[in-house]
Amino acid sequence: MGRDADTSAAVTAASRERIVGVSDLTVVHQRRGGGRGERFAAVDGVSLHLDAGEVVSVVGESGSGKTTLAMALTALGAHTSGMVELLGHDLARLSQRQIRALRPEVQVIFQDPHGSLDPRQSVKAGFKELRGLQPQRTSWIDDAGLLAQVRLSPDLLDRYPHQLSGGQAQRVCIARALLMRPRVLVADEPTSGLDVSVQAEVLRLLLELRESTGVAILFISHDLSVVRRISDRVYVMRRGRVIEQGATQAVLDAPQEPYTRQLIAAVPGRTLRTAQVAA
Amino acid sequence: MSSSLASFGARKIGAALVTLLLALTAAFALGHLSGDPVYNILGPLAQREQIDAMRADLGLDKPIAEQYVTYLGDTVRGELGDSLQYFRSNSELISSRLPQSLQLLVAAIVLAILIGVPLGTLAAVKEGTWWDRAASTVALLGQSVPVFWLGLMLILIFAVQLRLLPSGQSGGLDHLILPAITLSLLPLAHIARLTRASMAEVLAEPYIDAARARGLSTRRIVGLHALRNAALPVLTVTALQTGVLLSGAVAVEYVYSWPGLGTLALEAVQFRDYTLAQAVVIVGAVAFVVLNLLVDLLYVVVDPRLR
Amino acid sequence: MSATESTATELAAVTPAIAPSAATARRIRRSRAVLWLSLPLAFVALVVIVVPLLGVLPDPHRQHLDQTLLPPFFLDGGSMSHPLGTDKLGRDLLSRLVTGGRLTLLIGLVGTVVAIVPGTLIGLLAGYKRGWVDTVVSRFIEAQLALPFVLIALAIIANRGSSLGVLIVVLALTGWAPCARVVRAETMALRERQFVLGLRAAGASSARIVLRHVLPNLTGVIVVLATLQVGTAILVESALSFLNLGIQPPDISWGQILASGREVLTQAWWISTFAGLAITVVVLLVNLLGDALLSHYDPKKRKF
Ligand SMILES: Nc1ncnc2c1ncn2[C@@H]1O[C@H](COP(=O)(O)OP(=O)(O)OP(=O)(O)O)[C@@H](O)[C@H]1O
Ligand SMILES: [Mg+2]
């Protein structure tokens, strides 16, 4: 394990409200296409936490368990053992109904924006359905205002997903998440399907939202240049385990683990993208 | 690897057994829950005592659960009961007719493969051409023609008009020709469709382009690489076709008065001989499940990726 | 008998694709194929429904024992008063075919509904719930597929005798499994789509996700399955009627007419021939339509 997170993190973090707390989490999957006996831990004894207003990144190679971890801590996927606390509630102690009531507090954005929208639903119809699901939560803003929050024109309301570009679709996804006024936003590689310039815009948007709404962001990526720009703290995952963690600067500038060094070395043209995001 | 192969085999066998149990249960339920068989056999004019006697004779007076357990036990021991119509044991009746049915089924499957695979291959290699369209039309027609009607038409042409071939009843090889052709049409159509599909898929693989770049002729490529890789899906479909084939066989046997299991089952139904009908259903289901199990296992031996 | 069964395998990975705009022209051409295949089918349906009402054809049940086995008009001894000839009781074959088409098409439609509705619901349930529900349902599907339809029909009819009701039950019992298998596979794929996770994150219930999002996205698959099932149902009806296990006189269906022509095949080939032709043409059109719909909804999955 790396350095103690709290000493190297922003001083204020300790005093902030804890939004997500995960301890010793294990998620066992059946190996794909394998026999019944063949099980493996896709997430293996992971502990992490996320406080109000923080942006925390989880990085790691493909298949290291990032998505599995995200699904478990948003209560969208099951976990095998360990504890997940959302807004002070132990998930294991909640009924299905209570979990469903808690879900809007945690919203998710995925890599493939088109896959995240029902192909048969227009943008407007999608918003309408969400408003129907959570009338109180979603009454704070109208559709046009919501699109304005993600820098989209209200003209797009009548479009269907296949009529949106990747960047537009991803912003619609962010708007849908935002509509719920969540306390946590889990973004699972939200930019890897996008053009470099669009990537930068989406990232900037996320950061702005953090400023304006105070939402905590769990950012999953294997693009370390993006991670460096956006996050306060970082966890490095390998084969289901967290092998290094700490303040972003510290971990990325002075990695302790050879694996982390490899990850950093594997990013081509990172200075360019960092520059774009900062611009 | 070998242990995972064994565990795979064990799982497949377990699943097949469960399937079989369900199929047997369904056969039992269909026979027993859809009305009182004795009443159906003896008709509305039967005397009370007659009915009671027959019920007792068949064990139908016992609770349904007990009947079910007895039925399962008997079936596992291979005892299929006695025919109500022939007063002989069902297994005897079935084994006396089985060879004819097998002869017909095997002939039909062989024909279907011998014609269907080349037809599908041709369509895939000449994709989009006139050949392709012709093959596809044959295949679609094969799936749309009622089997028994085709049988009647073949009789009309080859037996009645041209007097080339006998119209039925088993005998020499010439008696087998028309029924086998008739029965082969539907599986032939399916096999041709599937061969074309999987062959087209294989031909689109990069290693086929590589082989082409090495100067191999299309014929060699198809023979060496594609056919082997396309064979597996075709094998599965062929096994799945047995069910369809069994259904078709009943009609074909009827058309050609072929003394196989199908006509036996039809006779059973005509005489409300439900024990015999049930016995034929059981044999058919067992044959289907066992065959598919064998293909599953074979599949894994041939294609280790699936372990 | 089972266009549905084979298509099941072919359909197994169909997901409602978002049409890339480049393929629009091809898409339109395919929609046109769908239209051109629907027209003759609609025409057949119109004829069998309307023509008997017009009174231009002789009564299909009326016997003329002095006019038995008359040949069609284009053969020696035939006339336009019985364009397609008569059967062994002197009844007009054309009129019988038109009237019989009603029952045949009706069975095709009802037989489809009773198979596709439960098949879809069961497939949705198994595919969405997964776990033990799925295990149980899958076993049932396999067991169902292990019993060829004729065997199921035999087992029931040996007991109940034959009737229209029994025929529909047979169609339901044999048709749901291939449909459930495809829908289950499709649902499993859809449920992993991210928009489903997103909806769950918004607090949507499983029922809402399945009925409002999964089901609508399966429309294409279900339409194709249902179309092919119409052909299957017609073939099953005709096969059972041919074996004297289906429609019984005096009811008329194409399969029943075909069966009644068998005993006089050598003297009056036209009876079975025309009935069989009617079945073949309609089933072929239905299967072509199913294929056209399949490529309409997912061009990649076109097989032939
Ligand atoms: N439903 C599942 N069933 C079986 N195995 C799974 C399942 N989901 C994920 N896995 C496996 O668990 C491991 C971790 O997967 P996960 O998707 O969490 O990785 P990841 O870090 O998100 O990768 P990527 O960067 O490619 O998205 C992988 O080996 C994956 O194959
Ligand atoms: Mg992932």
PDB file of N, CA, C and O in Angstrom, chain A residues 3-16 18 49 51 54-56 231-235 245-251:
ATOM      1  N   ARG A   3       1.146   5.653   0.546  1.00  0.00           N
ATOM      2  CA  ARG A   3       1.163   6.512   1.718  1.00  0.00           C
ATOM      3  C   ARG A   3      -0.217   6.654   2.336  1.00  0.00           C
ATOM      4  O   ARG A   3      -1.216   6.346   1.720  1.00  0.00           O
ATOM      5  N   ASP A   4      -0.227   7.162   3.536  1.00  0.00           N
ATOM      6  CA  ASP A   4      -1.520   7.402   4.179  1.00  0.00           C
ATOM      7  C   ASP A   4      -2.266   8.516   3.450  1.00  0.00           C
ATOM      8  O   ASP A   4      -1.756   9.611   3.284  1.00  0.00           O
ATOM      9  N   ALA A   5      -3.452   8.192   3.017  1.00  0.00           N
ATOM     10  CA  ALA A   5      -4.199   9.111   2.174  1.00  0.00           C
ATOM     11  C   ALA A   5      -4.452  10.451   2.865  1.00  0.00           C
ATOM     12  O   ALA A   5      -4.308  11.505   2.268  1.00  0.00           O
ATOM     13  N   ASP A   6      -4.822  10.397   4.125  1.00  0.00           N
ATOM     14  CA  ASP A   6      -5.294  11.614   4.765  1.00  0.00           C
ATOM     15  C   ASP A   6      -4.194  12.654   4.964  1.00  0.00           C
ATOM     16  O   ASP A   6      -4.444  13.843   4.906  1.00  0.00           O
ATOM     17  N   THR A   7      -2.988  12.191   5.187  1.00  0.00           N
ATOM     18  CA  THR A   7      -1.929  13.166   5.403  1.00  0.00           C
ATOM     19  C   THR A   7      -1.585  13.912   4.132  1.00  0.00           C
ATOM     20  O   THR A   7      -1.283  15.091   4.168  1.00  0.00           O
ATOM     21  N   SER A   8      -1.665  13.205   3.005  1.00  0.00           N
ATOM     22  CA  SER A   8      -1.268  13.858   1.767  1.00  0.00           C
ATOM     23  C   SER A   8      -2.435  14.526   1.046  1.00  0.00           C
ATOM     24  O   SER A   8      -2.230  15.305   0.142  1.00  0.00           O
ATOM     25  N   ALA A   9      -3.663  14.212   1.449  1.00  0.00           N
ATOM     26  CA  ALA A   9      -4.807  14.828   0.791  1.00  0.00           C
ATOM     27  C   ALA A   9      -4.983  16.255   1.288  1.00  0.00           C
ATOM     28  O   ALA A   9      -4.319  16.688   2.225  1.00  0.00           O
ATOM     29  N   ALA A  10      -5.887  16.953   0.614  1.00  0.00           N
ATOM     30  CA  ALA A  10      -6.171  18.317   1.056  1.00  0.00           C
ATOM     31  C   ALA A  10      -6.587  18.325   2.520  1.00  0.00           C
ATOM     32  O   ALA A  10      -7.285  17.422   2.972  1.00  0.00           O
ATOM     33  N   VAL A  11      -6.114  19.309   3.241  1.00  0.00           N
ATOM     34  CA  VAL A  11      -6.333  19.339   4.681  1.00  0.00           C
ATOM     35  C   VAL A  11      -7.817  19.343   5.017  1.00  0.00           C
ATOM     36  O   VAL A  11      -8.256  18.730   5.976  1.00  0.00           O
ATOM     37  N   THR A  12      -8.574  20.037   4.166  1.00  0.00           N
ATOM     38  CA  THR A  12      -9.994  20.150   4.447  1.00  0.00           C
ATOM     39  C   THR A  12     -10.730  18.818   4.345  1.00  0.00           C
ATOM     40  O   THR A  12     -11.805  18.666   4.906  1.00  0.00           O
ATOM     41  N   ALA A  13     -10.161  17.863   3.625  1.00  0.00           N
ATOM     42  CA  ALA A  13     -10.875  16.616   3.363  1.00  0.00           C
ATOM     43  C   ALA A  13     -11.358  15.951   4.646  1.00  0.00           C
ATOM     44  O   ALA A  13     -12.458  15.425   4.708  1.00  0.00           O
ATOM     45  N   ALA A  14     -10.521  16.007   5.684  1.00  0.00           N
ATOM     46  CA  ALA A  14     -10.863  15.304   6.913  1.00  0.00           C
ATOM     47  C   ALA A  14     -12.128  15.865   7.550  1.00  0.00           C
ATOM     48  O   ALA A  14     -12.912  15.132   8.139  1.00  0.00           O
ATOM     49  N   SER A  15     -12.337  17.147   7.354  1.00  0.00           N
ATOM     50  CA  SER A  15     -13.496  17.762   7.999  1.00  0.00           C
ATOM     51  C   SER A  15     -14.757  17.639   7.154  1.00  0.00           C
ATOM     52  O   SER A  15     -15.843  17.942   7.601  1.00  0.00           O
ATOM     53  N   ARG A  16     -14.590  17.221   5.853  1.00  0.00           N
ATOM     54  CA  ARG A  16     -15.749  17.118   4.992  1.00  0.00           C
ATOM     55  C   ARG A  16     -16.602  15.907   5.318  1.00  0.00           C
ATOM     56  O   ARG A  16     -16.132  14.929   5.881  1.00  0.00           O
ATOM     57  N   ARG A  18     -18.416  12.488   4.778  1.00  0.00           N
ATOM     58  CA  ARG A  18     -18.067  11.296   4.010  1.00  0.00           C
ATOM     59  C   ARG A  18     -19.274  10.856   3.182  1.00  0.00           C
ATOM     60  O   ARG A  18     -20.341  10.605   3.748  1.00  0.00           O
ATOM     61  N   HIS A  49     -12.531   5.818   0.083  1.00  0.00           N
ATOM     62  CA  HIS A  49     -13.576   6.723   0.535  1.00  0.00           C
ATOM     63  C   HIS A  49     -13.619   7.939  -0.357  1.00  0.00           C
ATOM     64  O   HIS A  49     -12.667   8.251  -1.077  1.00  0.00           O
ATOM     65  N   ASP A  51     -15.237  11.978  -0.204  1.00  0.00           N
ATOM     66  CA  ASP A  51     -15.895  12.968   0.642  1.00  0.00           C
ATOM     67  C   ASP A  51     -16.585  14.032  -0.204  1.00  0.00           C
ATOM     68  O   ASP A  51     -16.325  14.153  -1.400  1.00  0.00           O
ATOM     69  N   GLU A  54     -15.226  16.233  -3.394  1.00  0.00           N
ATOM     70  CA  GLU A  54     -13.933  15.726  -3.853  1.00  0.00           C
ATOM     71  C   GLU A  54     -14.024  15.146  -5.256  1.00  0.00           C
ATOM     72  O   GLU A  54     -15.076  14.646  -5.651  1.00  0.00           O
ATOM     73  N   VAL A  55     -12.920  15.211  -5.966  1.00  0.00           N
ATOM     74  CA  VAL A  55     -12.814  14.417  -7.185  1.00  0.00           C
ATOM     75  C   VAL A  55     -11.721  13.384  -6.941  1.00  0.00           C
ATOM     76  O   VAL A  55     -10.573  13.740  -6.689  1.00  0.00           O
ATOM     77  N   VAL A  56     -12.126  12.119  -6.979  1.00  0.00           N
ATOM     78  CA  VAL A  56     -11.170  11.052  -6.715  1.00  0.00           C
ATOM     79  C   VAL A  56     -11.116  10.146  -7.933  1.00  0.00           C
ATOM     80  O   VAL A  56     -12.148   9.798  -8.502  1.00  0.00           O
ATOM     81  N   SER A 231      -8.242  15.340 -10.725  1.00  0.00           N
ATOM     82  CA  SER A 231      -8.581  14.756  -9.428  1.00  0.00           C
ATOM     83  C   SER A 231      -7.724  15.236  -8.260  1.00  0.00           C
ATOM     84  O   SER A 231      -6.582  15.645  -8.425  1.00  0.00           O
ATOM     85  N   ASP A 232      -8.315  15.180  -7.070  1.00  0.00           N
ATOM     86  CA  ASP A 232      -7.606  15.524  -5.847  1.00  0.00           C
ATOM     87  C   ASP A 232      -6.778  14.349  -5.355  1.00  0.00           C
ATOM     88  O   ASP A 232      -5.650  14.498  -4.935  1.00  0.00           O
ATOM     89  N   ARG A 233      -7.392  13.169  -5.400  1.00  0.00           N
ATOM     90  CA  ARG A 233      -6.694  11.973  -4.917  1.00  0.00           C
ATOM     91  C   ARG A 233      -6.824  10.889  -5.956  1.00  0.00           C
ATOM     92  O   ARG A 233      -7.697  10.954  -6.833  1.00  0.00           O
ATOM     93  N   VAL A 234      -6.003   9.867  -5.855  1.00  0.00           N
ATOM     94  CA  VAL A 234      -6.054   8.791  -6.842  1.00  0.00           C
ATOM     95  C   VAL A 234      -5.808   7.433  -6.178  1.00  0.00           C
ATOM     96  O   VAL A 234      -5.045   7.344  -5.212  1.00  0.00           O
ATOM     97  N   TYR A 235      -6.530   6.429  -6.661  1.00  0.00           N
ATOM     98  CA  TYR A 235      -6.284   5.039  -6.262  1.00  0.00           C
ATOM     99  C   TYR A 235      -5.817   4.288  -7.499  1.00  0.00           C
ATOM    100  O   TYR A 235      -6.406   4.428  -8.568  1.00  0.00           O
ATOM    101  N   GLN A 245      -2.082   4.527  -3.425  1.00  0.00           N
ATOM    102  CA  GLN A 245      -3.075   5.589  -3.328  1.00  0.00           C
ATOM    103  C   GLN A 245      -2.469   6.822  -2.703  1.00  0.00           C
ATOM    104  O   GLN A 245      -1.414   6.758  -2.078  1.00  0.00           O
ATOM    105  N   GLY A 246      -3.136   7.958  -2.883  1.00  0.00           N
ATOM    106  CA  GLY A 246      -2.632   9.183  -2.286  1.00  0.00           C
ATOM    107  C   GLY A 246      -3.044  10.387  -3.096  1.00  0.00           C
ATOM    108  O   GLY A 246      -3.828  10.272  -4.048  1.00  0.00           O
ATOM    109  N   ALA A 247      -2.487  11.544  -2.748  1.00  0.00           N
ATOM    110  CA  ALA A 247      -2.773  12.770  -3.492  1.00  0.00           C
ATOM    111  C   ALA A 247      -2.268  12.595  -4.912  1.00  0.00           C
ATOM    112  O   ALA A 247      -1.222  11.982  -5.139  1.00  0.00           O
ATOM    113  N   THR A 248      -3.018  13.136  -5.864  1.00  0.00           N
ATOM    114  CA  THR A 248      -2.703  12.897  -7.263  1.00  0.00           C
ATOM    115  C   THR A 248      -1.261  13.276  -7.594  1.00  0.00           C
ATOM    116  O   THR A 248      -0.518  12.484  -8.170  1.00  0.00           O
ATOM    117  N   GLN A 249      -0.878  14.495  -7.222  1.00  0.00           N
ATOM    118  CA  GLN A 249       0.473  14.974  -7.512  1.00  0.00           C
ATOM    119  C   GLN A 249       1.521  13.999  -7.003  1.00  0.00           C
ATOM    120  O   GLN A 249       2.400  13.579  -7.731  1.00  0.00           O
ATOM    121  N   ALA A 250       1.349  13.608  -5.752  1.00  0.00           N
ATOM    122  CA  ALA A 250       2.356  12.767  -5.118  1.00  0.00           C
ATOM    123  C   ALA A 250       2.470  11.424  -5.833  1.00  0.00           C
ATOM    124  O   ALA A 250       3.565  10.959  -6.149  1.00  0.00           O
ATOM    125  N   VAL A 251       1.321  10.810  -6.102  1.00  0.00           N
ATOM    126  CA  VAL A 251       1.364   9.473  -6.709  1.00  0.00           C
ATOM    127  C   VAL A 251       1.909   9.544  -8.123  1.00  0.00           C
ATOM    128  O   VAL A 251       2.744   8.738  -8.523  1.00  0.00           O
TER     129      VAL A 251
END
